[in-house]
Tab-separated table of C-alpha atoms in Angstrom:
chain	number	residue	atom	x	y	z
A	1	MET	CA	0.000	0.000	0.000
A	2	SER	CA	1.337	3.445	-0.910
A	3	ASP	CA	2.091	5.906	1.880
A	4	SER	CA	2.362	9.036	-0.258
A	5	PRO	CA	0.736	12.215	1.105
A	6	ALA	CA	-2.289	11.843	-1.123
A	7	ASP	CA	-3.009	8.348	0.209
A	8	LEU	CA	-2.920	9.262	3.881
A	9	PRO	CA	-6.032	10.246	5.848
A	10	PRO	CA	-6.410	13.949	6.656
A	11	LEU	CA	-4.541	15.368	9.625
A	12	VAL	CA	-7.250	16.193	12.132
A	13	LEU	CA	-6.800	18.184	15.323
A	14	GLY	CA	-6.679	16.163	18.513
A	15	GLU	CA	-5.932	12.778	16.946
A	16	ALA	CA	-4.401	9.996	19.024
A	17	PRO	CA	-0.719	9.159	18.470
A	18	ARG	CA	0.019	7.045	15.407
A	19	GLY	CA	3.639	6.034	15.920
A	20	GLY	CA	6.722	8.225	15.738
A	21	VAL	CA	7.340	11.391	13.758
A	22	LEU	CA	8.433	9.302	10.748
A	23	SER	CA	5.532	6.856	10.893
A	24	PRO	CA	3.387	6.815	7.704
A	25	HIS	CA	0.843	9.186	9.235
A	26	TYR	CA	3.411	11.901	10.069
A	27	ARG	CA	6.247	11.146	7.666
A	28	TRP	CA	5.643	13.686	4.907
A	29	ILE	CA	4.632	16.544	7.158
A	30	SER	CA	7.746	15.895	9.272
A	31	ILE	CA	10.068	15.765	6.269
A	32	GLY	CA	8.516	18.833	4.665
A	33	MET	CA	8.727	21.014	7.767
A	34	CYS	CA	12.285	19.888	8.524
A	35	ALA	CA	13.244	20.718	4.925
A	36	LEU	CA	11.967	24.270	5.375
A	37	ILE	CA	13.877	24.582	8.638
A	38	MET	CA	17.004	23.262	6.911
A	39	LEU	CA	16.789	25.860	4.144
A	40	SER	CA	16.135	28.640	6.629
A	41	ALA	CA	19.178	27.454	8.579
A	42	PHE	CA	21.312	27.404	5.439
A	43	GLU	CA	20.308	30.965	4.592
A	44	ALA	CA	21.067	32.184	8.114
A	45	LEU	CA	24.465	30.517	8.250
A	46	ALA	CA	25.307	31.568	4.697
A	47	VAL	CA	24.500	35.243	5.307
A	48	THR	CA	26.577	35.305	8.482
A	49	THR	CA	29.498	33.745	6.598
A	50	ILE	CA	29.487	35.986	3.527
A	51	MET	CA	28.282	39.271	5.028
A	52	PRO	CA	31.844	40.649	5.319
A	53	THR	CA	32.205	40.055	1.554
A	54	ILE	CA	28.827	41.651	0.759
A	55	SER	CA	29.592	44.623	2.985
A	56	ARG	CA	32.922	45.163	1.269
A	57	GLU	CA	31.594	44.784	-2.308
A	58	LEU	CA	28.545	47.017	-1.806
A	59	ASP	CA	30.422	49.521	0.367
A	60	GLY	CA	27.984	48.890	3.205
A	61	ALA	CA	30.092	48.611	6.341
A	62	SER	CA	27.844	51.163	8.061
A	63	LEU	CA	24.851	48.848	7.580
A	64	TYR	CA	26.640	45.629	8.610
A	65	ALA	CA	24.792	45.087	11.915
A	66	PHE	CA	21.547	46.556	10.544
A	67	ALA	CA	21.503	43.916	7.790
A	68	PHE	CA	21.077	41.353	10.573
A	69	ALA	CA	18.992	43.337	13.047
A	70	GLY	CA	16.555	44.827	10.514
A	71	PRO	CA	15.062	41.482	9.435
A	72	LEU	CA	14.753	40.441	13.083
A	73	ALA	CA	12.859	43.635	13.911
A	74	VAL	CA	10.310	43.400	11.099
A	75	SER	CA	9.890	39.674	11.697
A	76	VAL	CA	7.844	40.633	14.770
A	77	VAL	CA	5.074	41.883	12.492
A	78	GLY	CA	5.113	38.599	10.582
A	79	MET	CA	5.022	36.637	13.831
A	80	VAL	CA	1.999	38.502	15.167
A	81	LEU	CA	0.131	38.145	11.885
A	82	ALA	CA	0.929	34.421	11.654
A	83	GLY	CA	-0.036	33.828	15.279
A	84	ALA	CA	-3.383	35.612	14.873
A	85	TRP	CA	-4.026	33.883	11.552
A	86	SER	CA	-3.299	30.484	13.111
A	87	ASP	CA	-5.483	31.081	16.170
A	88	ARG	CA	-8.383	31.966	13.870
A	89	GLY	CA	-8.211	28.600	12.103
A	90	ASN	CA	-5.753	26.741	9.900
A	91	PRO	CA	-2.058	27.751	10.014
A	92	ARG	CA	-1.658	26.398	6.479
A	93	ASN	CA	-2.334	29.715	4.741
A	94	ALA	CA	0.051	31.528	7.093
A	95	LEU	CA	2.734	29.026	6.120
A	96	PHE	CA	2.171	29.511	2.382
A	97	ALA	CA	2.245	33.311	2.667
A	98	SER	CA	5.418	33.235	4.746
A	99	VAL	CA	7.234	31.052	2.221
A	100	ALA	CA	6.211	33.419	-0.594
A	101	LEU	CA	7.705	36.407	1.270
A	102	PHE	CA	10.805	34.346	2.060
A	103	VAL	CA	11.383	33.722	-1.666
A	104	VAL	CA	10.723	37.345	-2.686
A	105	GLY	CA	13.208	38.557	-0.073
A	106	LEU	CA	15.890	36.178	-1.342
A	107	LEU	CA	15.294	37.384	-4.910
A	108	ILE	CA	15.646	41.071	-3.990
A	109	ALA	CA	18.787	40.435	-1.928
A	110	GLY	CA	20.379	38.301	-4.635
A	111	LEU	CA	19.840	40.966	-7.328
A	112	ALA	CA	20.589	44.005	-5.135
A	113	PRO	CA	22.792	46.653	-6.830
A	114	THR	CA	23.410	48.555	-3.574
A	115	MET	CA	23.586	47.824	0.132
A	116	GLY	CA	20.335	49.717	0.638
A	117	VAL	CA	18.451	47.456	-1.768
A	118	PHE	CA	20.120	44.411	-0.204
A	119	VAL	CA	18.883	45.454	3.236
A	120	ALA	CA	15.388	45.993	1.782
A	121	GLY	CA	15.415	42.419	0.536
A	122	ARG	CA	16.527	41.265	3.949
A	123	LEU	CA	13.575	43.116	5.505
A	124	VAL	CA	11.092	41.326	3.214
A	125	HIS	CA	12.801	38.054	3.995
A	126	GLY	CA	12.588	38.806	7.714
A	127	LEU	CA	8.847	39.442	7.503
A	128	GLY	CA	8.317	36.038	5.899
A	129	GLY	CA	10.811	34.268	8.137
A	130	GLY	CA	9.079	35.442	11.297
A	131	ALA	CA	5.707	34.200	10.080
A	132	LEU	CA	7.240	30.895	8.962
A	133	THR	CA	8.585	30.083	12.424
A	134	VAL	CA	5.275	30.719	14.180
A	135	ALA	CA	3.265	28.795	11.591
A	136	LEU	CA	5.513	25.753	11.993
A	137	TYR	CA	5.283	25.852	15.801
A	138	VAL	CA	1.486	25.986	15.650
A	139	ILE	CA	1.403	23.108	13.156
A	140	VAL	CA	3.476	21.070	15.614
A	141	ALA	CA	0.989	21.815	18.395
A	142	ARG	CA	-2.037	21.067	16.194
A	143	VAL	CA	-0.836	17.929	14.413
A	144	TYR	CA	1.443	16.030	16.795
A	145	PRO	CA	0.482	14.593	20.202
A	146	PRO	CA	2.385	16.114	23.169
A	147	VAL	CA	4.531	12.999	23.552
A	148	LEU	CA	6.024	13.666	20.091
A	149	HIS	CA	6.704	17.378	20.601
A	150	PRO	CA	10.280	16.897	21.912
A	151	ARG	CA	11.052	14.544	18.997
A	152	ILE	CA	9.820	16.768	16.181
A	153	LEU	CA	11.411	19.855	17.744
A	154	ALA	CA	14.647	17.898	18.062
A	155	GLY	CA	14.163	17.127	14.367
A	156	PHE	CA	13.941	20.836	13.659
A	157	ALA	CA	17.269	21.323	15.401
A	158	ALA	CA	18.757	18.311	13.625
A	159	ALA	CA	17.747	19.937	10.330
A	160	TRP	CA	20.624	22.337	11.036
A	161	VAL	CA	23.148	19.487	10.732
A	162	ILE	CA	23.587	19.495	6.947
A	163	PRO	CA	23.653	23.318	6.669
A	164	SER	CA	26.114	23.379	9.571
A	165	LEU	CA	28.355	20.825	7.916
A	166	ILE	CA	28.436	22.320	4.440
A	167	GLY	CA	26.516	25.609	4.565
A	168	PRO	CA	29.253	28.033	5.653
A	169	LEU	CA	31.860	26.264	3.514
A	170	ILE	CA	29.652	26.243	0.408
A	171	ALA	CA	28.613	29.859	0.952
A	172	GLY	CA	32.249	30.898	1.280
A	173	ILE	CA	33.313	28.955	-1.828
A	174	VAL	CA	30.414	30.289	-3.902
A	175	ALA	CA	31.164	33.859	-2.804
A	176	GLU	CA	34.828	33.455	-3.722
A	177	SER	CA	34.160	31.771	-7.080
A	178	VAL	CA	30.907	32.698	-8.871
A	179	GLY	CA	29.806	35.470	-6.504
A	180	TRP	CA	27.790	35.867	-3.314
A	181	ARG	CA	24.558	36.582	-5.191
A	182	TRP	CA	24.151	32.928	-6.117
A	183	VAL	CA	24.025	32.002	-2.452
A	184	PHE	CA	20.604	33.689	-2.331
A	185	LEU	CA	19.342	32.888	-5.804
A	186	GLY	CA	20.268	29.224	-5.493
A	187	VAL	CA	18.282	28.802	-2.270
A	188	ILE	CA	15.090	29.886	-4.075
A	189	ALA	CA	15.073	26.709	-6.175
A	190	LEU	CA	15.531	24.567	-3.067
A	191	VAL	CA	12.664	26.299	-1.256
A	192	LEU	CA	10.349	25.595	-4.186
A	193	LEU	CA	11.460	21.953	-4.127
A	194	ALA	CA	10.657	21.708	-0.410
A	195	MET	CA	7.194	23.157	-1.003
A	196	ILE	CA	6.483	20.413	-3.529
A	197	MET	CA	6.718	17.997	-0.591
A	198	VAL	CA	4.783	20.178	1.831
A	199	VAL	CA	1.814	21.374	-0.244
A	200	PRO	CA	0.052	17.984	-0.691
A	201	VAL	CA	0.148	17.317	3.049
A	202	MET	CA	-0.950	20.840	3.966
A	203	ARG	CA	-3.979	20.543	1.697
A	204	SER	CA	-5.186	17.558	3.739
A	205	MET	CA	-4.849	19.393	7.046
A	206	HIS	CA	-8.326	20.248	8.270
A	207	SER	CA	-9.330	23.465	9.989
A	208	PRO	CA	-11.392	23.453	13.192
A	209	ALA	CA	-15.126	22.913	12.781
A	210	PRO	CA	-16.990	25.824	11.127
A	211	GLY	CA	-18.903	26.528	14.331
A	212	ALA	CA	-15.768	26.842	16.461
A	213	ASP	CA	-15.051	30.203	18.041
A	214	ARG	CA	-12.485	32.244	16.173
A	215	PRO	CA	-10.946	35.339	17.710
A	216	PRO	CA	-11.253	38.468	15.550
A	217	TRP	CA	-8.257	40.151	13.998
A	218	ASP	CA	-6.694	42.405	16.619
A	219	ALA	CA	-5.653	45.565	14.788
A	220	ARG	CA	-4.242	47.034	18.004
A	221	ARG	CA	-1.896	44.089	18.487
A	222	ILE	CA	-0.686	44.401	14.913
A	223	GLY	CA	-0.143	48.112	15.521
A	224	TRP	CA	1.922	47.356	18.636
A	225	ALA	CA	4.038	44.949	16.564
A	226	VAL	CA	4.700	47.657	13.970
A	227	LEU	CA	5.649	50.109	16.730
A	228	VAL	CA	8.066	47.570	18.234
A	229	ALA	CA	9.669	47.036	14.833
A	230	VAL	CA	10.070	50.783	14.240
A	231	ALA	CA	11.567	51.310	17.706
A	232	VAL	CA	14.076	48.471	17.289
A	233	LEU	CA	15.046	49.733	13.833
A	234	ALA	CA	15.638	53.166	15.359
A	235	ILE	CA	17.898	51.645	18.017
A	236	ASN	CA	19.992	49.982	15.335
A	237	LEU	CA	20.202	53.057	13.101
A	238	SER	CA	21.310	55.148	16.083
A	239	ALA	CA	24.689	53.426	15.924
A	240	GLU	CA	25.470	55.646	12.935
A	241	ALA	CA	24.513	58.878	14.707
A	242	ARG	CA	27.035	61.115	16.412
A	243	GLY	CA	26.928	63.334	19.464
A	244	PRO	CA	24.149	63.285	22.094
A	245	VAL	CA	21.649	61.953	19.531
A	246	GLN	CA	23.567	58.665	19.473
A	247	TRP	CA	22.545	58.079	23.089
A	248	ILE	CA	19.162	59.832	23.206
A	249	ILE	CA	17.612	57.805	20.375
A	250	PRO	CA	18.409	54.366	21.885
A	251	VAL	CA	17.078	55.346	25.322
A	252	VAL	CA	13.794	56.678	23.915
A	253	ALA	CA	13.450	53.754	21.510
A	254	VAL	CA	14.055	51.172	24.262
A	255	VAL	CA	11.305	52.735	26.378
A	256	VAL	CA	8.910	52.741	23.423
A	257	ALA	CA	9.803	49.163	22.481
A	258	GLY	CA	9.317	47.950	26.056
A	259	PHE	CA	5.904	49.633	26.259
A	260	ALA	CA	4.797	48.278	22.868
A	261	LEU	CA	6.031	44.747	23.647
A	262	ARG	CA	3.758	44.287	26.669
A	263	PRO	CA	0.582	43.405	24.692
A	264	LEU	CA	2.579	40.970	22.524
A	265	LEU	CA	3.914	38.883	25.412
A	266	PRO	CA	2.382	36.985	28.340
A	267	VAL	CA	1.612	39.118	31.374
A	268	HIS	CA	4.670	40.106	33.458
A	269	THR	CA	7.200	38.723	30.985
A	270	LEU	CA	9.400	41.803	31.373
A	271	ARG	CA	9.225	41.323	35.143
A	272	ALA	CA	10.459	37.728	34.843
A	273	GLU	CA	7.462	36.251	36.669
A	274	ARG	CA	7.895	32.524	37.287
A	275	GLY	CA	6.584	30.090	34.694
A	276	LEU	CA	5.663	31.023	31.133
A	277	PRO	CA	6.719	34.702	31.381
A	278	SER	CA	10.261	33.707	32.387
A	279	VAL	CA	10.382	31.035	29.682
A	280	ILE	CA	9.650	33.685	27.056
A	281	LEU	CA	12.090	36.183	28.586
A	282	LEU	CA	14.887	33.627	28.873
A	283	ARG	CA	14.401	32.637	25.244
A	284	GLY	CA	15.007	36.253	24.278
A	285	LEU	CA	18.100	36.540	26.469
A	286	VAL	CA	19.835	33.412	25.178
A	287	ALA	CA	18.985	34.310	21.581
A	288	ALA	CA	20.446	37.782	22.176
A	289	THR	CA	23.616	36.275	23.602
A	290	PHE	CA	24.146	33.756	20.825
A	291	PHE	CA	23.179	35.697	17.704
A	292	GLY	CA	24.542	39.002	18.982
A	293	THR	CA	27.940	37.323	19.230
A	294	GLU	CA	27.860	35.028	16.222
A	295	VAL	CA	27.468	37.729	13.565
A	296	TYR	CA	30.824	39.225	14.600
A	297	ILE	CA	32.828	35.998	14.682
A	298	PRO	CA	33.354	35.606	10.894
A	299	TYR	CA	34.025	39.365	10.783
A	300	LEU	CA	36.692	38.998	13.479
A	301	LEU	CA	38.326	35.998	11.826
A	302	THR	CA	38.442	37.573	8.350
A	303	SER	CA	39.445	41.122	9.321
A	304	GLN	CA	41.848	40.468	12.201
A	305	PHE	CA	43.273	37.044	11.363
A	306	GLY	CA	43.108	37.135	7.554
A	307	LEU	CA	41.059	33.957	7.147
A	308	SER	CA	38.964	33.389	4.028
A	309	PRO	CA	35.149	33.381	4.373
A	310	ALA	CA	35.095	29.614	3.841
A	311	ILE	CA	37.569	28.958	6.673
A	312	ALA	CA	36.014	31.544	8.991
A	313	GLY	CA	32.700	29.774	8.494
A	314	LEU	CA	34.099	26.725	10.276
A	315	ALA	CA	33.202	28.413	13.563
A	316	LEU	CA	29.556	28.397	12.495
A	317	THR	CA	29.895	24.799	11.346
A	318	ALA	CA	31.233	23.728	14.740
A	319	ALA	CA	28.422	25.516	16.574
A	320	GLY	CA	25.761	24.081	14.279
A	321	LEU	CA	27.019	20.547	14.801
A	322	THR	CA	27.089	20.832	18.574
A	323	TRP	CA	23.665	22.526	18.523
A	324	ALA	CA	22.143	19.587	16.635
A	325	THR	CA	23.951	17.010	18.767
A	326	ALA	CA	22.871	18.579	22.054
A	327	SER	CA	19.312	18.910	20.759
A	328	TRP	CA	19.287	15.203	19.899
A	329	VAL	CA	20.539	14.384	23.384
A	330	GLN	CA	17.817	16.375	25.148
A	331	GLY	CA	15.163	14.841	22.876
A	332	ARG	CA	16.503	11.331	23.357
A	333	PHE	CA	16.610	11.670	27.135
A	334	PRO	CA	13.472	13.623	28.105
A	335	GLY	CA	14.041	12.576	31.721
A	336	ILE	CA	16.668	15.309	31.994
A	337	SER	CA	14.777	18.088	33.721
A	338	HIS	CA	13.998	21.374	32.003
A	339	LEU	CA	15.867	23.255	34.721
A	340	ALA	CA	19.001	21.126	34.351
A	341	THR	CA	19.158	21.589	30.578
A	342	ILE	CA	18.789	25.348	30.961
A	343	ARG	CA	21.464	25.684	33.641
A	344	ILE	CA	23.926	23.550	31.689
A	345	GLY	CA	23.096	25.405	28.473
A	346	VAL	CA	23.655	28.877	29.922
A	347	GLY	CA	26.908	27.652	31.504
A	348	LEU	CA	28.185	26.481	28.123
A	349	MET	CA	27.213	29.813	26.590
A	350	THR	CA	29.177	31.634	29.285
A	351	ILE	CA	32.290	29.632	28.411
A	352	ALA	CA	31.891	30.434	24.711
A	353	ILE	CA	31.521	34.181	25.281
A	354	ALA	CA	34.587	34.180	27.547
A	355	VAL	CA	36.611	32.437	24.827
A	356	SER	CA	35.446	34.946	22.202
A	357	LEU	CA	36.410	37.886	24.391
A	358	ALA	CA	39.810	36.367	25.166
A	359	THR	CA	40.456	35.655	21.474
A	360	ALA	CA	39.805	39.295	20.569
A	361	VAL	CA	41.770	40.848	23.427
A	362	LEU	CA	44.719	38.421	23.536
A	363	ALA	CA	44.860	37.621	19.803
A	364	LEU	CA	44.651	33.891	20.493
A	365	ASP	CA	44.944	31.344	17.714
A	366	PRO	CA	41.804	31.337	15.506
A	367	VAL	CA	41.391	27.631	16.239
A	368	VAL	CA	40.619	28.568	19.840
A	369	GLN	CA	37.723	30.738	18.657
A	370	ILE	CA	36.383	28.041	16.336
A	371	VAL	CA	36.470	25.392	19.076
A	372	GLY	CA	35.201	27.783	21.737
A	373	TRP	CA	32.145	28.753	19.735
A	374	ALA	CA	31.160	25.073	19.609
A	375	PHE	CA	30.298	25.368	23.321
A	376	ALA	CA	27.733	28.052	22.458
A	377	GLY	CA	26.073	25.748	19.930
A	378	ALA	CA	25.850	22.959	22.494
A	379	GLY	CA	24.230	25.297	25.006
A	380	MET	CA	21.638	26.461	22.488
A	381	GLY	CA	20.899	22.898	21.406
A	382	LEU	CA	20.027	21.994	24.977
A	383	MET	CA	17.936	25.080	25.724
A	384	PHE	CA	16.052	26.026	22.560
A	385	PRO	CA	13.951	22.857	22.126
A	386	ARG	CA	13.201	22.657	25.853
A	387	LEU	CA	12.045	26.270	26.022
A	388	THR	CA	9.721	25.575	23.094
A	389	VAL	CA	8.394	22.427	24.785
A	390	MET	CA	7.790	24.373	27.995
A	391	THR	CA	5.895	27.057	26.079
A	392	LEU	CA	3.594	24.447	24.545
A	393	GLU	CA	3.116	22.802	27.950
A	394	TYR	CA	1.987	26.122	29.421
A	395	SER	CA	-0.387	26.732	26.477
A	396	THR	CA	-3.933	25.756	25.628
A	397	ILE	CA	-5.295	25.347	22.109
A	398	ALA	CA	-6.842	28.807	22.449
A	399	ASP	CA	-3.485	30.556	22.957
A	400	GLN	CA	-1.020	28.301	21.128
A	401	GLY	CA	-0.690	30.885	18.382
A	402	PHE	CA	-0.248	33.775	20.817
A	403	ASN	CA	2.376	32.004	22.925
A	404	SER	CA	4.237	30.596	19.907
A	405	SER	CA	4.245	34.103	18.476
A	406	ALA	CA	5.537	35.496	21.789
A	407	LEU	CA	8.353	32.943	21.833
A	408	SER	CA	9.499	33.915	18.355
A	409	ILE	CA	9.090	37.623	19.130
A	410	ALA	CA	11.405	37.176	22.112
A	411	ASP	CA	13.952	35.491	19.831
A	412	SER	CA	13.910	38.278	17.287
A	413	ILE	CA	13.634	41.315	19.535
A	414	GLY	CA	16.255	39.978	21.933
A	415	SER	CA	18.662	39.396	19.048
A	416	ALA	CA	17.873	42.709	17.354
A	417	VAL	CA	18.362	44.745	20.530
A	418	ALA	CA	21.601	42.876	21.260
A	419	LEU	CA	22.836	43.650	17.746
A	420	ALA	CA	22.001	47.303	18.273
A	421	ALA	CA	23.890	47.372	21.572
A	422	THR	CA	26.899	45.601	20.082
A	423	ALA	CA	26.874	47.952	17.084
A	424	ILE	CA	26.955	50.965	19.406
A	425	ALA	CA	29.807	49.430	21.416
A	426	PHE	CA	31.637	48.528	18.204
A	427	ALA	CA	31.311	52.070	16.844
A	428	ALA	CA	32.402	53.619	20.142
A	429	LEU	CA	35.608	51.535	20.257
A	430	GLU	CA	36.373	51.685	16.547
A	431	PRO	CA	38.817	54.607	16.970
A	432	ALA	CA	40.939	52.342	19.217
A	433	GLY	CA	41.507	50.087	16.218
A	434	GLY	CA	42.556	46.455	16.171
A	435	ALA	CA	40.290	43.924	17.820
A	436	TRP	CA	38.984	46.296	20.521
A	437	PRO	CA	35.656	46.961	18.764
A	438	PHE	CA	35.026	43.208	18.725
A	439	ALA	CA	35.972	42.960	22.399
A	440	GLY	CA	33.399	45.647	23.178
A	441	ALA	CA	30.683	43.764	21.279
A	442	PHE	CA	31.508	40.508	23.085
A	443	ALA	CA	31.475	42.276	26.457
A	444	VAL	CA	27.902	43.414	25.776
A	445	THR	CA	26.690	39.906	24.935
A	446	GLY	CA	28.591	38.561	27.932
A	447	ALA	CA	26.619	40.873	30.217
A	448	ILE	CA	23.355	39.621	28.663
A	449	CYS	CA	24.483	36.034	29.242
A	450	LEU	CA	25.044	36.758	32.935
A	451	VAL	CA	21.455	38.050	33.216
A	452	ALA	CA	20.237	34.790	31.668
A	453	LEU	CA	22.326	32.873	34.186
A	454	VAL	CA	20.650	34.697	37.072
A	455	LEU	CA	17.083	34.333	35.753
A	456	GLY	CA	17.308	30.743	34.466
A	457	GLY	CA	15.759	29.159	37.540
A	458	ARG	CA	12.525	31.153	37.221
A	459	VAL	CA	11.207	29.130	34.268
A	460	VAL	CA	9.702	26.622	36.710
A	461	GLN	CA	6.743	27.768	38.777
A	462	GLY	CA	7.133	27.516	42.520
A	463	ARG	CA	3.752	26.019	43.427
A	464	GLY	CA	1.758	24.154	40.868
A	465	ARG	CA	1.770	24.785	37.200
A	466	GLY	CA	-1.318	26.917	37.012
A	467	ALA	CA	-2.673	28.468	33.879
A	468	PRO	CA	-0.413	30.921	32.102
A	469	ARG	CA	-1.939	34.334	31.564
A	470	SER	CA	-1.642	36.421	28.448
A	471	HIS	CA	-2.998	39.722	27.155
């Protein structure tokens, strides 16, 4: 009997378990979603690897950090839209729309004649990427039984293995041979191939019953998301300002962003209340630590140590491998407590940041940096899937979209704000020359990591699980 997508029964909400994530009932949806994660991972790793080359060719050094932070900021809008769309019914359409924006963004970036146009493409890509993440999380919650959540989320992390092994190297080689533009244009064909696998399965995924309650579109929440994006973009652009304005803009923008974030997150998230609020906050802190540091590592290795983009990308390869391995470990051994995985993960991140700072200040061998960054990947591999699992555990079907959206918003805003802070530190220390600007950036992310270390224990509620509250 054939087990192609067309021959399988529809995926209905609330079904009983039917084997593992690769059993006939879940096989194609699992493969399709992991393929999309893999391509998203390849794009992320590729951009980080070749951005020094792009910046140099398009004379866009002033927009280096913004090219990373901008997409993260606008992704918040995509996340909110995808979360609301999913809560109102079927997340399928949100997934299709997000993939379309993803492809358009890659096309604009790949054909960009200037750094400004390139950044515009990155913004479109960020809008689609944010929606894609939320849609996939909601599909996991709707399709898979809770017992399979750790396995499929571990599969998402494992989908980083191939991009981690060959992504940075291939991106570096392509940039050095036929040009960096083909790194973006080539991914488009692969995304379309992945959608060929996904579309048949998504068509068979049923929406809730017609009579089910559907929350209305919340225009205010979308407006708050836009305001957050604008404020975070302003923080990042302030790195290029001079004089008092360079410090006034970030302060005002941080206040505005904090105020606008409140309706987009569970109640008391910014106060680190125990349970779901601290899970969301911690996710933002560890994402800020990791991604705020990682974007500068290839830059450090190419500019200060003279490595080629392909060789500098080995640091990303090492981190991706350890991320996937650690994620497999936590999925394989679910008996390891959430709290233990988080404490170990933040500890590994602390080691990695310390190594990065020492490499910049003491001009250590580049191999030390490459190996040291592998500790950061291992820490993220332990924490990221568990924080997602905890979010789903604290959620009901009525707020899966909201909480999944909040989790992704924390990822993006935490990373974007960290990139803004590191860009300001980098610009302030640039007159000192040498590796000091990089040391300043790593010191900022190190301070964020210490905050995560202090707050890590608050993800578990003190007395009883209770029902998480959200706006």
